[in-house]
Coordinates of C-alpha atoms in Angstrom, one line a residue:
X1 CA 275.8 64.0 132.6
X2 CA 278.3 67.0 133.0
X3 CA 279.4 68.2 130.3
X4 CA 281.5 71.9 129.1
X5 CA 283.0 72.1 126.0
X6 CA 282.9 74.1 122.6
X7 CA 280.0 72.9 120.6
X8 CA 278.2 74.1 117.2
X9 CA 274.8 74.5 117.5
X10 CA 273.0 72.8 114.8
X11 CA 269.2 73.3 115.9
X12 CA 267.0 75.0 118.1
X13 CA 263.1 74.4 118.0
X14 CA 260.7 75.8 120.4
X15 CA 259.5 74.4 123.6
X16 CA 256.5 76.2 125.9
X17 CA 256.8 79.9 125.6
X18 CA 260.2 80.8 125.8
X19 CA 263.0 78.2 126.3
X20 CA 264.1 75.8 123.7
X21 CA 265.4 72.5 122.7
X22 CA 269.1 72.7 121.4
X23 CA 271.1 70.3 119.6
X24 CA 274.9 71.0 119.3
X25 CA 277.8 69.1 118.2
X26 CA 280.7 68.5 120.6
X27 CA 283.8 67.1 119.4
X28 CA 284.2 64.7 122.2
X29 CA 280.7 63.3 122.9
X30 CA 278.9 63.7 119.6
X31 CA 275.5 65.2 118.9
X32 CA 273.8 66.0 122.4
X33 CA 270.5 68.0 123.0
X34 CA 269.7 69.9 125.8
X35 CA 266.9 72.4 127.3
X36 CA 267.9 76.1 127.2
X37 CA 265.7 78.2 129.8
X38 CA 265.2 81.4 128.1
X39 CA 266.5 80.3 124.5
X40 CA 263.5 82.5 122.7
X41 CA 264.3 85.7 125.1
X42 CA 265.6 88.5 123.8
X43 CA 268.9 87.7 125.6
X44 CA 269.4 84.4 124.1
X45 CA 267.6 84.5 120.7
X46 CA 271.0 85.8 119.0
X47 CA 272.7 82.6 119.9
X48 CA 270.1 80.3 119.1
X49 CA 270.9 80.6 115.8
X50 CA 272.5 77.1 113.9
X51 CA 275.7 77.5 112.9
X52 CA 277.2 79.7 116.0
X53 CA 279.9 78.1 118.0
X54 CA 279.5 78.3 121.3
X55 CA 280.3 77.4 124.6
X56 CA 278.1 75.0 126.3
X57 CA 277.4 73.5 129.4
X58 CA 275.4 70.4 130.3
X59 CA 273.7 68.6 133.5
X60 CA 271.4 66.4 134.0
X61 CA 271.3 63.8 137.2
X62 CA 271.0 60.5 134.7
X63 CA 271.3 59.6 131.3
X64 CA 268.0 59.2 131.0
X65 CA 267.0 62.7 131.3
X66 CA 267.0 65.6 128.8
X67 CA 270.0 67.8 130.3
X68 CA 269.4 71.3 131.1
X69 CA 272.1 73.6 129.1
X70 CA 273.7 76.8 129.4
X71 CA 275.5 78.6 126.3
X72 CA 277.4 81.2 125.6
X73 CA 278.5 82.4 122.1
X74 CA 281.9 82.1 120.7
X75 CA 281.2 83.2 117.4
X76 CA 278.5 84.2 115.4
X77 CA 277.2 83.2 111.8
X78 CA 274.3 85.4 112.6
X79 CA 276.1 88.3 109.8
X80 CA 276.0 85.6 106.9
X81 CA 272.1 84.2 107.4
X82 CA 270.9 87.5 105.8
X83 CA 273.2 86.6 102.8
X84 CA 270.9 84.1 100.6
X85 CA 273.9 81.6 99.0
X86 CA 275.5 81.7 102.8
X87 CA 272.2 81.2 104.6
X88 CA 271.0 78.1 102.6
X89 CA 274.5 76.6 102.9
X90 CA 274.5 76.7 106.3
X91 CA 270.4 76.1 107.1
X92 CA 271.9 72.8 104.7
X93 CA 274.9 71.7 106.7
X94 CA 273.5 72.1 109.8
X95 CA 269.9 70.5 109.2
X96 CA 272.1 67.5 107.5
X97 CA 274.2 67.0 110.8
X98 CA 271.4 67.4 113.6
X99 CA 269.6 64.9 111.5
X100 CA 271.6 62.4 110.2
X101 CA 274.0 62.0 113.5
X102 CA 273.0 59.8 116.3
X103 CA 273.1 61.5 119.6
X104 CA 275.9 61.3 122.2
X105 CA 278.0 59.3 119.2
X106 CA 281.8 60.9 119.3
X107 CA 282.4 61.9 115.5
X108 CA 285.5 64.3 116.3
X109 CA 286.6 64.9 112.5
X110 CA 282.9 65.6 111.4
X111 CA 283.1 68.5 114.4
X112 CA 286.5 69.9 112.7
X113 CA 285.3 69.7 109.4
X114 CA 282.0 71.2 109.8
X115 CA 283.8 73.5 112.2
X116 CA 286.0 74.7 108.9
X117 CA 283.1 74.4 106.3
X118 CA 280.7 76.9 108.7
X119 CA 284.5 78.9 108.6
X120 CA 284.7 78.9 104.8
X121 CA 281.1 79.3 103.7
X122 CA 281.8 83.0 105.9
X123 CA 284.8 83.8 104.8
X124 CA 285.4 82.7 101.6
X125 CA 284.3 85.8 98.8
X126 CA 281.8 83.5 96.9
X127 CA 280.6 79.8 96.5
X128 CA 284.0 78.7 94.5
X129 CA 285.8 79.2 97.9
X130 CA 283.5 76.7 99.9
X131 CA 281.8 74.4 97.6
X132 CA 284.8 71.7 97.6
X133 CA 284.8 71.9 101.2
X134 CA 280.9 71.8 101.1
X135 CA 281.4 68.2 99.5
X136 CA 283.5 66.9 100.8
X137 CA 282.0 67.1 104.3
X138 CA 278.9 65.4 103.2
X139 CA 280.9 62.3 101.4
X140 CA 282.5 62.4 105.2
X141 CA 279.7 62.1 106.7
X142 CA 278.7 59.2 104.6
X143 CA 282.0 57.2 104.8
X144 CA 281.8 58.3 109.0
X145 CA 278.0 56.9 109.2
X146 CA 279.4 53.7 107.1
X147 CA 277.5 54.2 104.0
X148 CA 281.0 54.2 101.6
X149 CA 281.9 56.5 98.8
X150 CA 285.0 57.9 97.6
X151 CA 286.6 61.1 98.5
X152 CA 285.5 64.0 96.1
X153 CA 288.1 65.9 94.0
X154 CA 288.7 69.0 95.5
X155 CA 290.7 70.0 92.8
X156 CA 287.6 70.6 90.1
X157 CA 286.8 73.5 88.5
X158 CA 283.1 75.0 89.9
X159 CA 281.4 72.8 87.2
X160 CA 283.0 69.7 88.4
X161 CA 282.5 70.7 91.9
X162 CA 278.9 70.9 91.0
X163 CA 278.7 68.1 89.4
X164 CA 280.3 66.2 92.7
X165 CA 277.6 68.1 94.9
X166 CA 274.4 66.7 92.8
X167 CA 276.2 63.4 92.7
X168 CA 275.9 63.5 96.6
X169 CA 272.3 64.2 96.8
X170 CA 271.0 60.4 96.0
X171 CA 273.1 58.7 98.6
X172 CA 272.2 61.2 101.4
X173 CA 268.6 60.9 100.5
X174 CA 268.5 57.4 100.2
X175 CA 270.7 56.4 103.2
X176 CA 271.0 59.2 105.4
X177 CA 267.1 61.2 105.7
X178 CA 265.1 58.2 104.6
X179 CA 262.2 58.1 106.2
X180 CA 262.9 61.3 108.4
X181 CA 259.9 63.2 110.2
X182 CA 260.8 66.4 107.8
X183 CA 261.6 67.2 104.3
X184 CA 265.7 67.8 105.3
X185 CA 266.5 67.6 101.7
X186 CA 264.3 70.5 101.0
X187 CA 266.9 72.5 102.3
X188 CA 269.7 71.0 99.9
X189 CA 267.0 71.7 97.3
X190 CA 266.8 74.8 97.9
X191 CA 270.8 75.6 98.3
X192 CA 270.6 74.0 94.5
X193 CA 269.1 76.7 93.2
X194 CA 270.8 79.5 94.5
X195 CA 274.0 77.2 93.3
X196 CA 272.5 77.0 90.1
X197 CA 271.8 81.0 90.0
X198 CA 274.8 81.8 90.8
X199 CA 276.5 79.9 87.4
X200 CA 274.6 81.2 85.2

């Protein structure tokens, strides 16, 4: 594998004392993971944080083997995950994509549209300028990974749009993160609630 391209990264976990395990996702080869010497230094620890797009590079000498990666920011969400609305939208987004996608799978209009959702969720002045998008990139990823549904009505008032989001949280759970190693939807729980604040 060699691999440079623009990626979003939509993990990082821990691995020995100070490098990490990153997953991104790459418009032309999918979800990919790779092994980021020094991803918990001081240096590096402001990129590792899901949501940034960044630049990465990837080699490894077979398929086989867990590629060793390079990354450079392009742009940070760091800002917004000190907001609490912003932060759980996008600890959502991200956990839902490094999850549900199988790796090295191309899915170049998930990439673009979770590309623009990470954009809108912060840029937009409040929920009502993201939750449509929010939406509609989960009944995406549902249609991409073949489970069906309709295309939400971006059109809705907030309440509507709600509505539409809670509507989404059976199919995901049910088809997407069943019988995943961790509680995923705990972080859609918890982006309910601060929803849910936020209307009343």
């Amino acid at each position: 594998m060699n691999i440079r391209a623009p990626a979003i990264l939509v993990a990082s976990r821990a691995h020995g004392e100070t490098a990490a395990i990153a997953r991104m996702l790459t418009e032309e080869h999918g979800l990919v993971a790779g092994y980021v010497a020094g991803g918990r230094g001081r240096r590096l620890r402001p990129v590792m944080i899901p949501g940034n797009s960044i630049e990465a590079e990837l080699r490894s000498k077979s398929d086989n083997q867990l590629p060793f990666a390079r990354i450079e920011l392009s742009e940070s969400r760091g800002p917004w995950m000190t907001e609490p609305l912003p932060a759980a939208a996008i600890t959502w987004v991200c956990a839902l994509t490094a999850t549900a996608l199988p790796e090295r799978n191309p899915y170049p209009s998930l990439y673009q549209a979770l590309n623009a959702l990470l954009g809108a969720i912060c840029h937009a002045p409040s929920a009502r300028g993201w939750l449509s998008v929010l939406v509609t990139y989960e009944a995406m990823l549902l249609r991409e990974l073949g489970y069906g549904g309709g295309k939400p009505d971006a059109n809705g008032d907030l309440a509507e749009q709600m509505a539409q989001f809670k509507a989404l949280e059976a199919p995901l759970a049910r088809y997407v993160l069943a019988e995943r190693p961790f509680d995923v939807m705990a972080a859609r729980t918890l982006l309910t609630e601060r929803l849910a604040r936020m209307m009343t």
